[in-house]
mmCIF file of C-alpha atoms in Angstrom:
data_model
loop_
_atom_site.group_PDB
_atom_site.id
_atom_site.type_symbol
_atom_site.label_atom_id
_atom_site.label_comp_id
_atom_site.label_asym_id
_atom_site.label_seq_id
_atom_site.Cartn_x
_atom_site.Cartn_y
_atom_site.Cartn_z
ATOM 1 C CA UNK X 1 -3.843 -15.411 -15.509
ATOM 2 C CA UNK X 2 -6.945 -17.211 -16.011
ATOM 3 C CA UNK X 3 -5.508 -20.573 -15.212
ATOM 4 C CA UNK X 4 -3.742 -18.755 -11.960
ATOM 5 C CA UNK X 5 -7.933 -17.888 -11.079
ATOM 6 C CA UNK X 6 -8.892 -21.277 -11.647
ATOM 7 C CA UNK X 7 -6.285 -23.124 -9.785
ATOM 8 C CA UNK X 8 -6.732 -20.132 -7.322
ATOM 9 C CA UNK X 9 -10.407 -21.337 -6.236
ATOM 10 C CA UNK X 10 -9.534 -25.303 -6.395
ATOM 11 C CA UNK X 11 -6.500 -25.472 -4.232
ATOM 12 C CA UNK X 12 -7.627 -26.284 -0.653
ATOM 13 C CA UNK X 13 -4.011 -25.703 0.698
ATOM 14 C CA UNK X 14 -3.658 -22.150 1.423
ATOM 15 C CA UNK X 15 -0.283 -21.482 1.568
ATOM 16 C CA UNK X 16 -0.620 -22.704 -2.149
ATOM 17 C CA UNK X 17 -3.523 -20.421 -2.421
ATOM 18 C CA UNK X 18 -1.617 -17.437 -0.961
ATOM 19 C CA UNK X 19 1.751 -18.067 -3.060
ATOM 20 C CA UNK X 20 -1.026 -18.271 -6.234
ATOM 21 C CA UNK X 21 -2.254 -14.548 -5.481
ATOM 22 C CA UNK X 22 0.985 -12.953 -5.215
ATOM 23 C CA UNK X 23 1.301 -14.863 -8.649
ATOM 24 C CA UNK X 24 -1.699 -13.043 -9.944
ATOM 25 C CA UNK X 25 -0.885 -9.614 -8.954
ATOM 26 C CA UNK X 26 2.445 -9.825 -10.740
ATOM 27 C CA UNK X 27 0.404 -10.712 -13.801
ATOM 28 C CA UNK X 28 -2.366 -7.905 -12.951
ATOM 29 C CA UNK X 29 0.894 -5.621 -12.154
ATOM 30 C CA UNK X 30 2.088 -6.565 -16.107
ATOM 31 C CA UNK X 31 -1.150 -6.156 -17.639
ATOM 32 C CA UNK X 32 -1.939 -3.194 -16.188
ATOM 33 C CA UNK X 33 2.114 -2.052 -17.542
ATOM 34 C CA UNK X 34 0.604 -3.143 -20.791
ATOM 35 C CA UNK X 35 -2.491 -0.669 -20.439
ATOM 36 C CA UNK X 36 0.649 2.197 -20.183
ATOM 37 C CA UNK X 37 -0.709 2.393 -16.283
ATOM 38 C CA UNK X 38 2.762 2.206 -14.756
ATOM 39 C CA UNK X 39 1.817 3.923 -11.553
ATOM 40 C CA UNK X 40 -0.796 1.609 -10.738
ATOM 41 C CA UNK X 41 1.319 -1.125 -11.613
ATOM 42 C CA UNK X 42 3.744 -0.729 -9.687
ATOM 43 C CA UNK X 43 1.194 -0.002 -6.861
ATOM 44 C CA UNK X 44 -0.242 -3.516 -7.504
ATOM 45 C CA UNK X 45 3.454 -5.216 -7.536
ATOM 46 C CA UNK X 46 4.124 -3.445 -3.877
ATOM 47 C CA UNK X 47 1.222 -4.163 -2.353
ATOM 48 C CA UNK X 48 -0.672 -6.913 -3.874
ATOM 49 C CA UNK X 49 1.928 -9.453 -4.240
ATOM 50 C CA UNK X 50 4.919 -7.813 -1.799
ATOM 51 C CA UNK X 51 2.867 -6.517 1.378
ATOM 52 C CA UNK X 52 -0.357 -8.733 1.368
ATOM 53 C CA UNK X 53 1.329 -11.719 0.673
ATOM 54 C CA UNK X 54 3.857 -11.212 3.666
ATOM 55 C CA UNK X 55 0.179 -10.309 5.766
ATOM 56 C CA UNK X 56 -1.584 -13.246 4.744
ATOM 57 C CA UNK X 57 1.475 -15.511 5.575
ATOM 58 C CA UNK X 58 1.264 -14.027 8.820
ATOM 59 C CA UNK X 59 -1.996 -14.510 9.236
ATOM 60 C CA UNK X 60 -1.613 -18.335 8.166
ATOM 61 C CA UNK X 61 1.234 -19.110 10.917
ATOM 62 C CA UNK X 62 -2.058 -18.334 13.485
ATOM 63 C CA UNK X 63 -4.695 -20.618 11.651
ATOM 64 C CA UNK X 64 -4.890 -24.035 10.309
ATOM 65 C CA UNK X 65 -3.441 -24.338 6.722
ATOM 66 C CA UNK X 66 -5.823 -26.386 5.059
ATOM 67 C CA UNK X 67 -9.428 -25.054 4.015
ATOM 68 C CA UNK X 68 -12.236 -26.987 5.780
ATOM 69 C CA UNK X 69 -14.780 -28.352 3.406
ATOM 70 C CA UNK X 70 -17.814 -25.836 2.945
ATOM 71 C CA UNK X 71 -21.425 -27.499 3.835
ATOM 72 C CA UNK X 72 -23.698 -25.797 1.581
ATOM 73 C CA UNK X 73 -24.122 -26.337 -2.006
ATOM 74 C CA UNK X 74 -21.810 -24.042 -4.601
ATOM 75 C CA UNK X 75 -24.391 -24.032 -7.278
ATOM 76 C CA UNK X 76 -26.368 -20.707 -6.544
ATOM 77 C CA UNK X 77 -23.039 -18.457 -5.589
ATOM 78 C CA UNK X 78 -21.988 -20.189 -8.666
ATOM 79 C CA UNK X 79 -25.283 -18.937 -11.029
ATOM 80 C CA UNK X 80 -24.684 -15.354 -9.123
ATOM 81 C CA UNK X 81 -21.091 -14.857 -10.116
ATOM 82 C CA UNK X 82 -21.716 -16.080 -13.912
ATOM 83 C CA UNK X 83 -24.350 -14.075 -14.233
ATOM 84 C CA UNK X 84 -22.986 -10.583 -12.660
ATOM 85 C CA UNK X 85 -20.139 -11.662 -15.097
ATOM 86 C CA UNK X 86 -22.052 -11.864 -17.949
ATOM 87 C CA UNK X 87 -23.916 -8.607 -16.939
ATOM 88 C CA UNK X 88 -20.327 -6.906 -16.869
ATOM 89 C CA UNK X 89 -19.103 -8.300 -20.041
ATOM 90 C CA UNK X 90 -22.281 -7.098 -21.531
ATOM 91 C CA UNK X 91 -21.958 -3.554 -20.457
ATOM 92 C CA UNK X 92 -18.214 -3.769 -21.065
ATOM 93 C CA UNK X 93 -19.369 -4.018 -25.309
ATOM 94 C CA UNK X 94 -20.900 -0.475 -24.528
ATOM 95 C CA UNK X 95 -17.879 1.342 -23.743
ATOM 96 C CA UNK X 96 -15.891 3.253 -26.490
ATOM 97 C CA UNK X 97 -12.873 1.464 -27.769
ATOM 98 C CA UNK X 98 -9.749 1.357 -25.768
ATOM 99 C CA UNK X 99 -7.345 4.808 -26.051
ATOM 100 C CA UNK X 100 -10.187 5.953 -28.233
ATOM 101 C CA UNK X 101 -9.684 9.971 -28.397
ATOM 102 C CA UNK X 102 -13.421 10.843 -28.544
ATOM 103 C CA UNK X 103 -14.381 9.152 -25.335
ATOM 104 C CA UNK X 104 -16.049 10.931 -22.880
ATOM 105 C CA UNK X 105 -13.768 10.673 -20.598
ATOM 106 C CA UNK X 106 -11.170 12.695 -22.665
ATOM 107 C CA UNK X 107 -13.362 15.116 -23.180
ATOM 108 C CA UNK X 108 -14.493 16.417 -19.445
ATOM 109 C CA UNK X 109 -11.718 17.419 -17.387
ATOM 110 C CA UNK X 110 -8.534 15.645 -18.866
ATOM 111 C CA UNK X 111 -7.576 18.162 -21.367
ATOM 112 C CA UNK X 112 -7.335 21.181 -17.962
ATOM 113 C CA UNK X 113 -5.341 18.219 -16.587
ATOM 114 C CA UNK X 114 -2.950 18.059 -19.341
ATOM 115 C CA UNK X 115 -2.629 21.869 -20.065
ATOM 116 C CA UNK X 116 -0.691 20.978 -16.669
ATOM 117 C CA UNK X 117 -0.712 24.383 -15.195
ATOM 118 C CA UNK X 118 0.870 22.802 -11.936
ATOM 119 C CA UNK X 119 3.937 22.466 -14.281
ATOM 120 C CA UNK X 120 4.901 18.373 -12.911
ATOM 121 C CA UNK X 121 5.752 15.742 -15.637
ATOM 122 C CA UNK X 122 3.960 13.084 -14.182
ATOM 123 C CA UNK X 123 0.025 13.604 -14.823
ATOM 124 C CA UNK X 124 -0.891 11.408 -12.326
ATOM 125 C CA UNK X 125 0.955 12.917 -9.559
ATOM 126 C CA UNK X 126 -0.291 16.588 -10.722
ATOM 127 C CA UNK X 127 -3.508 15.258 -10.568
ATOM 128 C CA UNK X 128 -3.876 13.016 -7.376
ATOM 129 C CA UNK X 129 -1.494 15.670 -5.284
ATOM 130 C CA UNK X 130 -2.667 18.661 -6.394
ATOM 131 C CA UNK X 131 -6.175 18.785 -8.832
ATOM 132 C CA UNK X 132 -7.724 16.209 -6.132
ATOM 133 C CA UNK X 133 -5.966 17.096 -3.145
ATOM 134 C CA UNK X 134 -8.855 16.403 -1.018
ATOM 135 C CA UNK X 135 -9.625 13.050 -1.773
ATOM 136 C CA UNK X 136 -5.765 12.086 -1.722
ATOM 137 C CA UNK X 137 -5.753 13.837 2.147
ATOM 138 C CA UNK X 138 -9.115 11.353 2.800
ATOM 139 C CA UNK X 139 -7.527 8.590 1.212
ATOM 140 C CA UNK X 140 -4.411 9.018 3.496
ATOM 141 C CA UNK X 141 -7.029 9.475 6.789
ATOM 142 C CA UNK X 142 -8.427 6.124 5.428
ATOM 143 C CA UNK X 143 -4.961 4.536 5.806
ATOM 144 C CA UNK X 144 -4.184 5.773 8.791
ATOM 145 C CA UNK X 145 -7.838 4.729 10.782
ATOM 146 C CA UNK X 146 -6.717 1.368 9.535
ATOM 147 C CA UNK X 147 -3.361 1.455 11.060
ATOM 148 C CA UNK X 148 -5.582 3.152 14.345
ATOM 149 C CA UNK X 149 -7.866 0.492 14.229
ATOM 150 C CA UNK X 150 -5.168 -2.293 13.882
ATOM 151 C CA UNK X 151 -3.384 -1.199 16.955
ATOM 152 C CA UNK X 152 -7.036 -0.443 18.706
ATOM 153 C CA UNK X 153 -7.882 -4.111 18.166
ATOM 154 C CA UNK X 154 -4.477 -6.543 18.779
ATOM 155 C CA UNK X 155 -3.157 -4.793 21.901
ATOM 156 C CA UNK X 156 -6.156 -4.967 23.784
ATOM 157 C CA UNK X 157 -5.874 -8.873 23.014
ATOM 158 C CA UNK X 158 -2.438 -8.544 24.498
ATOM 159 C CA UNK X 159 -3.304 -7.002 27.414
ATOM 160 C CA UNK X 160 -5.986 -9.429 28.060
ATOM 161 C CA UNK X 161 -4.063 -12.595 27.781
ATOM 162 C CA UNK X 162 -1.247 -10.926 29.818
ATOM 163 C CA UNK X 163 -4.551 -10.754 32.250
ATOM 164 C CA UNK X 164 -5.493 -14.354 31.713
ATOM 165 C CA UNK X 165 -1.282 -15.057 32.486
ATOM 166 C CA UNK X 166 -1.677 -12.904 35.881
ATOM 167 C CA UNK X 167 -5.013 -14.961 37.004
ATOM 168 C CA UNK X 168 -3.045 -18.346 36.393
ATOM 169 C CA UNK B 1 15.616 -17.886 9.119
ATOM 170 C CA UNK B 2 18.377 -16.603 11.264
ATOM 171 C CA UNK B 3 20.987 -18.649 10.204
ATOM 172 C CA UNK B 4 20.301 -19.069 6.220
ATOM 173 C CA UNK B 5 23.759 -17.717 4.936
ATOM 174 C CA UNK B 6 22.792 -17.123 1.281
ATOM 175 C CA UNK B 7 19.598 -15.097 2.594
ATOM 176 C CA UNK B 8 21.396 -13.091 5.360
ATOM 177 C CA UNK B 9 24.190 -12.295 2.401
ATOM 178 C CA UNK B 10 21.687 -11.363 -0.178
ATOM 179 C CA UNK B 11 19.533 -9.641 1.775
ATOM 180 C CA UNK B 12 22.387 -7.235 3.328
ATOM 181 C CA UNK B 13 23.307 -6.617 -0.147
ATOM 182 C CA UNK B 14 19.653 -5.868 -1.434
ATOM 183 C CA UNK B 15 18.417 -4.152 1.184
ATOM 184 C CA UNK B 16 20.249 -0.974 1.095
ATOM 185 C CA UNK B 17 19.070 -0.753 -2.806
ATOM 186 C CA UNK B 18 15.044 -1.370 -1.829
ATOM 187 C CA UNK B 19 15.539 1.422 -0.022
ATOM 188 C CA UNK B 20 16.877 3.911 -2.101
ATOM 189 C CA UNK B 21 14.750 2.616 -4.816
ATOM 190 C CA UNK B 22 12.206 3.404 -1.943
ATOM 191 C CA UNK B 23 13.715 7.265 -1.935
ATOM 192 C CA UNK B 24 14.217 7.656 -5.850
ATOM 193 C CA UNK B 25 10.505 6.357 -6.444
ATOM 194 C CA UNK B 26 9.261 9.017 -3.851
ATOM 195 C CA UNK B 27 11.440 12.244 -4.990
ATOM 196 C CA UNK B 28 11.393 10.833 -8.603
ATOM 197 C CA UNK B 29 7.306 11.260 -8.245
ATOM 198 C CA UNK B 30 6.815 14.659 -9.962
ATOM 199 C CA UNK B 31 9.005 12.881 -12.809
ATOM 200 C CA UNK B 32 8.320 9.232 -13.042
ATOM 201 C CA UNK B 33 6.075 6.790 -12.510
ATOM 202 C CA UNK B 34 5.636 6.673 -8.548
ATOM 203 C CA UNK B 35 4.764 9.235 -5.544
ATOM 204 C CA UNK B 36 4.152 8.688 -2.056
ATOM 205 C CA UNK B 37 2.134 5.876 -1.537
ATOM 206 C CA UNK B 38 4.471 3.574 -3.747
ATOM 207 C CA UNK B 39 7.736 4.788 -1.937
ATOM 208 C CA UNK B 40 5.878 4.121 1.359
ATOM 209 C CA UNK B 41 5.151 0.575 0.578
ATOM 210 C CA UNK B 42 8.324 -0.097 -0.941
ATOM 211 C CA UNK B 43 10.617 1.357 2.183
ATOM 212 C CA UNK B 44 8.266 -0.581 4.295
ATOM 213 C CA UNK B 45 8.717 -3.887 2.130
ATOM 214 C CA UNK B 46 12.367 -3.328 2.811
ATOM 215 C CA UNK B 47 12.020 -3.360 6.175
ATOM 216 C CA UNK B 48 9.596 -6.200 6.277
ATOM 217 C CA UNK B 49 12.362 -8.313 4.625
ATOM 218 C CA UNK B 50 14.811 -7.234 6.592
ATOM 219 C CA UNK B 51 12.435 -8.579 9.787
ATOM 220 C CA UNK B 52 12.021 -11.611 8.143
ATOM 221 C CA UNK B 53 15.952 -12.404 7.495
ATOM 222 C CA UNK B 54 17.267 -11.659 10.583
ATOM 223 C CA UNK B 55 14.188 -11.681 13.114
ATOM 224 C CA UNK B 56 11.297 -9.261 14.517
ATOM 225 C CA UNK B 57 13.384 -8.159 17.432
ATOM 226 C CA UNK B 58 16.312 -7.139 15.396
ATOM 227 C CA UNK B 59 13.982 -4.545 13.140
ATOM 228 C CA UNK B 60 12.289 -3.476 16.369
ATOM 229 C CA UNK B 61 15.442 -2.273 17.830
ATOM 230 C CA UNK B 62 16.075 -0.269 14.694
ATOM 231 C CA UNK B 63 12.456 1.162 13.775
ATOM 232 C CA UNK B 64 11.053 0.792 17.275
ATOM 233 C CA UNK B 65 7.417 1.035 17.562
ATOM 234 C CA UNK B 66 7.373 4.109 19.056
ATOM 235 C CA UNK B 67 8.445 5.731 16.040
ATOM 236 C CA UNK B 68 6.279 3.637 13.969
ATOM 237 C CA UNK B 69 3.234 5.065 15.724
ATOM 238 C CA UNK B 70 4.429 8.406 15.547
ATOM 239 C CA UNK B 71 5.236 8.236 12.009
ATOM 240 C CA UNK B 72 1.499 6.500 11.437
ATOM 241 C CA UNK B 73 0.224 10.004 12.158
ATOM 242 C CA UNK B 74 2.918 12.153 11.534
ATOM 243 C CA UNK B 75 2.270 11.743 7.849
ATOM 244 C CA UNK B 76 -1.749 12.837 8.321
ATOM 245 C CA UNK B 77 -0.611 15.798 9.901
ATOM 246 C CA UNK B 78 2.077 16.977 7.634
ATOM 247 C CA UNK B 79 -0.649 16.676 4.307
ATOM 248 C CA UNK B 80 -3.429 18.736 6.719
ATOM 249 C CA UNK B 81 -0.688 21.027 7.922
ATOM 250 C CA UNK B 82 0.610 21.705 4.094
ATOM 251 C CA UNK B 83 -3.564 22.559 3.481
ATOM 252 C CA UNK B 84 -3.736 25.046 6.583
ATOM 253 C CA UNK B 85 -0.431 26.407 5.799
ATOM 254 C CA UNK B 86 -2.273 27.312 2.718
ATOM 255 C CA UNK B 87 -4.685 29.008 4.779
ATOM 256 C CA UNK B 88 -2.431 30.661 6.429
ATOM 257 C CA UNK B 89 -0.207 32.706 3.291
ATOM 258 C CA UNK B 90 -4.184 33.098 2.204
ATOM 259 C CA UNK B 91 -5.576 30.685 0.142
ATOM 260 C CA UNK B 92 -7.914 28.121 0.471
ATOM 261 C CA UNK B 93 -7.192 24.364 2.509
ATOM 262 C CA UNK B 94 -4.749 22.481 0.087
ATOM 263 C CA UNK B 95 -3.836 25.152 -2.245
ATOM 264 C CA UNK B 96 -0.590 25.253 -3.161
ATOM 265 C CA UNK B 97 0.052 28.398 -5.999
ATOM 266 C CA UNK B 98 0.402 30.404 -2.813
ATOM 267 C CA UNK B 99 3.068 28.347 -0.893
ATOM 268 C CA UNK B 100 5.708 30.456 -2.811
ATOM 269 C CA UNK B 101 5.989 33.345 -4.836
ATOM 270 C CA UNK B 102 5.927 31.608 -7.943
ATOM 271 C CA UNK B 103 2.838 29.918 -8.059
ATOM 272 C CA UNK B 104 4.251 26.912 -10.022
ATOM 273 C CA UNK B 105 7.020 26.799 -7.819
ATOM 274 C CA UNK B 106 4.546 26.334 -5.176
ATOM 275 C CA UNK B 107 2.672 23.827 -6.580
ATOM 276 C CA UNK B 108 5.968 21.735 -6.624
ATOM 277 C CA UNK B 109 6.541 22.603 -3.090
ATOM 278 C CA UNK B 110 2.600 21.809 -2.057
ATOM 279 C CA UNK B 111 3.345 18.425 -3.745
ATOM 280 C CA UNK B 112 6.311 17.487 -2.416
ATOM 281 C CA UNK B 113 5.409 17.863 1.261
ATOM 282 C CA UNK B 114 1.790 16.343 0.916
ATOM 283 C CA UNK B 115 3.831 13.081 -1.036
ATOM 284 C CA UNK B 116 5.800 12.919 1.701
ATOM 285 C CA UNK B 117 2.945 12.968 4.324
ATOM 286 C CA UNK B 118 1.470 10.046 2.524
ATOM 287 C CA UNK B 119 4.806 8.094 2.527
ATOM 288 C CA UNK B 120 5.215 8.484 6.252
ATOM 289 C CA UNK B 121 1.838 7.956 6.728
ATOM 290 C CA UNK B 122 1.641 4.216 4.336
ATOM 291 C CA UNK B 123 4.559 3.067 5.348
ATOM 292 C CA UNK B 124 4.504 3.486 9.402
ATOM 293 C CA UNK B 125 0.971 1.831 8.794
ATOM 294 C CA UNK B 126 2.252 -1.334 6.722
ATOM 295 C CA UNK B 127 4.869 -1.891 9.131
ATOM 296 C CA UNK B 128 2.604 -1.669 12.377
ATOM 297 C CA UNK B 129 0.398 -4.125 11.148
ATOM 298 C CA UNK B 130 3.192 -6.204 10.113
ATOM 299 C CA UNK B 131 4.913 -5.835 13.407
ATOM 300 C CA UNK B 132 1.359 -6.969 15.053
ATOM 301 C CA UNK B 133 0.988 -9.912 12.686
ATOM 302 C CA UNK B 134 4.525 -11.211 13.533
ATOM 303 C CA UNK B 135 4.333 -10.397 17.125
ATOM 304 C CA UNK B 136 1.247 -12.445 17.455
ATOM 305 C CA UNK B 137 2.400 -15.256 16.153
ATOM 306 C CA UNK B 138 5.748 -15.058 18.243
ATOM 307 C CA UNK B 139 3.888 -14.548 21.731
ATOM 308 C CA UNK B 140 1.905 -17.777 21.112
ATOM 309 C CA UNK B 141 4.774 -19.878 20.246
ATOM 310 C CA UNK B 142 6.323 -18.799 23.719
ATOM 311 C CA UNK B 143 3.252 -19.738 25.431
#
């Protein structure tokens, strides 16, 4: 995976590029089977390496496929990154061990949610369908202004260069 | 990509099976690892490759984008209409123990519809902005 990064941020051809990330979210999708996640990997095997690499080859067949050289100098982005990423690897020492049954976390609400009054199998659809119905009904507003905003912004380009075809 | 044989062969014989994976992943939910937004993406990946194989026009004529836009907020209003149908039988917005006598019974039901909200919902919206993305492209090469 780490390799897949690296190659990731050298390769100037982005069609390489985009085949690359669907690479990575397969690997994300079986690391994050390995973490006993299965609904979010399978989540990250749809959409991070199915739909968005579909999108972003879409998206390529309108622009130029090769990256154009950047002017500025790589080195402070560069000290920015590494240093936010040793600030997270730092705080990521702090946190109790993985599957650890004394976390915090286990402590709060999870044992109401796995009492599983709602009576489904699947904890994570009891709790993002039913225990957090609200934010699941946002999240699903969310994806729809997208889809809104999608069709707000490319057919007004069509009807402008439909325009630009009746003034010729 | 029209006239790959191997692809058009393959994909007739896969496509059927995304998309039932598509329906077992949403009604398998409550079970299983999956739920709406998953079965949404997947139906709509099915789609997608069936656009790709045998051309944008061909998957218009079968999911037109008229019902692509209607299912875009078709799915919003089936989750808020499961919430004010709680209202309704006298609850609060989104609560499902009174959608049926049995409260857990309603809970299942609550679920079910609100998953499939969010299904509708995902998947009209992957495949509009696929349909916009491919449709771009296509108008410029005629120009």
């Amino acid at each position: 995976m780490a390799i897949t990064a690296v190659v990731l941020t050298l390769r100037r051809n982005l069609f390489a590029v985009v085949v690359l990330s669907g690479l990575y979210s397969f690997l994300m999708a079986t690391v994050l089977v390995a973490l006993d996640a299965v609904d979010v990997a399978m989540t990250e095997a749809a959409v991070g390496a199915g739909i968005s690499t579909v999108l972003l080859l879409g998206a390529l067949h309108l622009c130029k496929s090769e990256e154009s050289r950047s002017t500025r100098s790589p080195w402070l982005p560069l000290a920015l990154a590494s240093s936010v990423g040793v600030l997270l690897i730092y705080g990521a020492l702090g946190l109790p061990d993985f599957a650890d049954p004394n976390a915090p976390i286990h402590q709060h609400v999870v044992p109401r949610y796995l009492q599983n009054e709602v009576d489904v199998p699947n904890v994570v659809t009891a709790v993002l369908a039913s225990f957090r119905g609200y934010d699941t009904l946002g999240e699903t507003t969310v994806v729809f202004t997208a889809g809104a905003g999608i069709i707000a912004l490319l057919r007004r380009r069509k009807s402008s260069t439909e325009k630009n075809r009746d003034g010729k | 990509m029209e006239n790959n044989l191997v692809l058009r062969v393959v994909g007739k014989l896969l496509i059927p099976f995304i998309l039932l994976f598509a329906v077992y992943v949403q009604f398998h939910g409550d079970f299983g690892p999956g739920g709406g937004f998953q079965a949404g993406v997947i139906f709509a990946a099915g789609i997608v490759f069936y656009a790709i194989i045998f051309g944008l026009d061909q998957a218009r004529r079968i999911v037109p984008d008229r019902l692509v836009e209607t299912m875009l907020a078709l799915g919003v209003l089936i989750y808020a209409g499961v919430g004010v149908a709680g209202l309704f039988l006298g609850g609060n917005f989104l609560d499902y123990f009174v959608l049926d006598r049995n409260p857990v019974h309603g809970q299942h039901r609550g679920i079910f519809w609100v998953e499939v909200g969010v299904a509708i919902t995902v998947c009209g919206v992957m495949l509009k902005i696929f349909y916009m993305f491919a449709s771009r492209g296509q108008r410029e090469e005629d120009a």
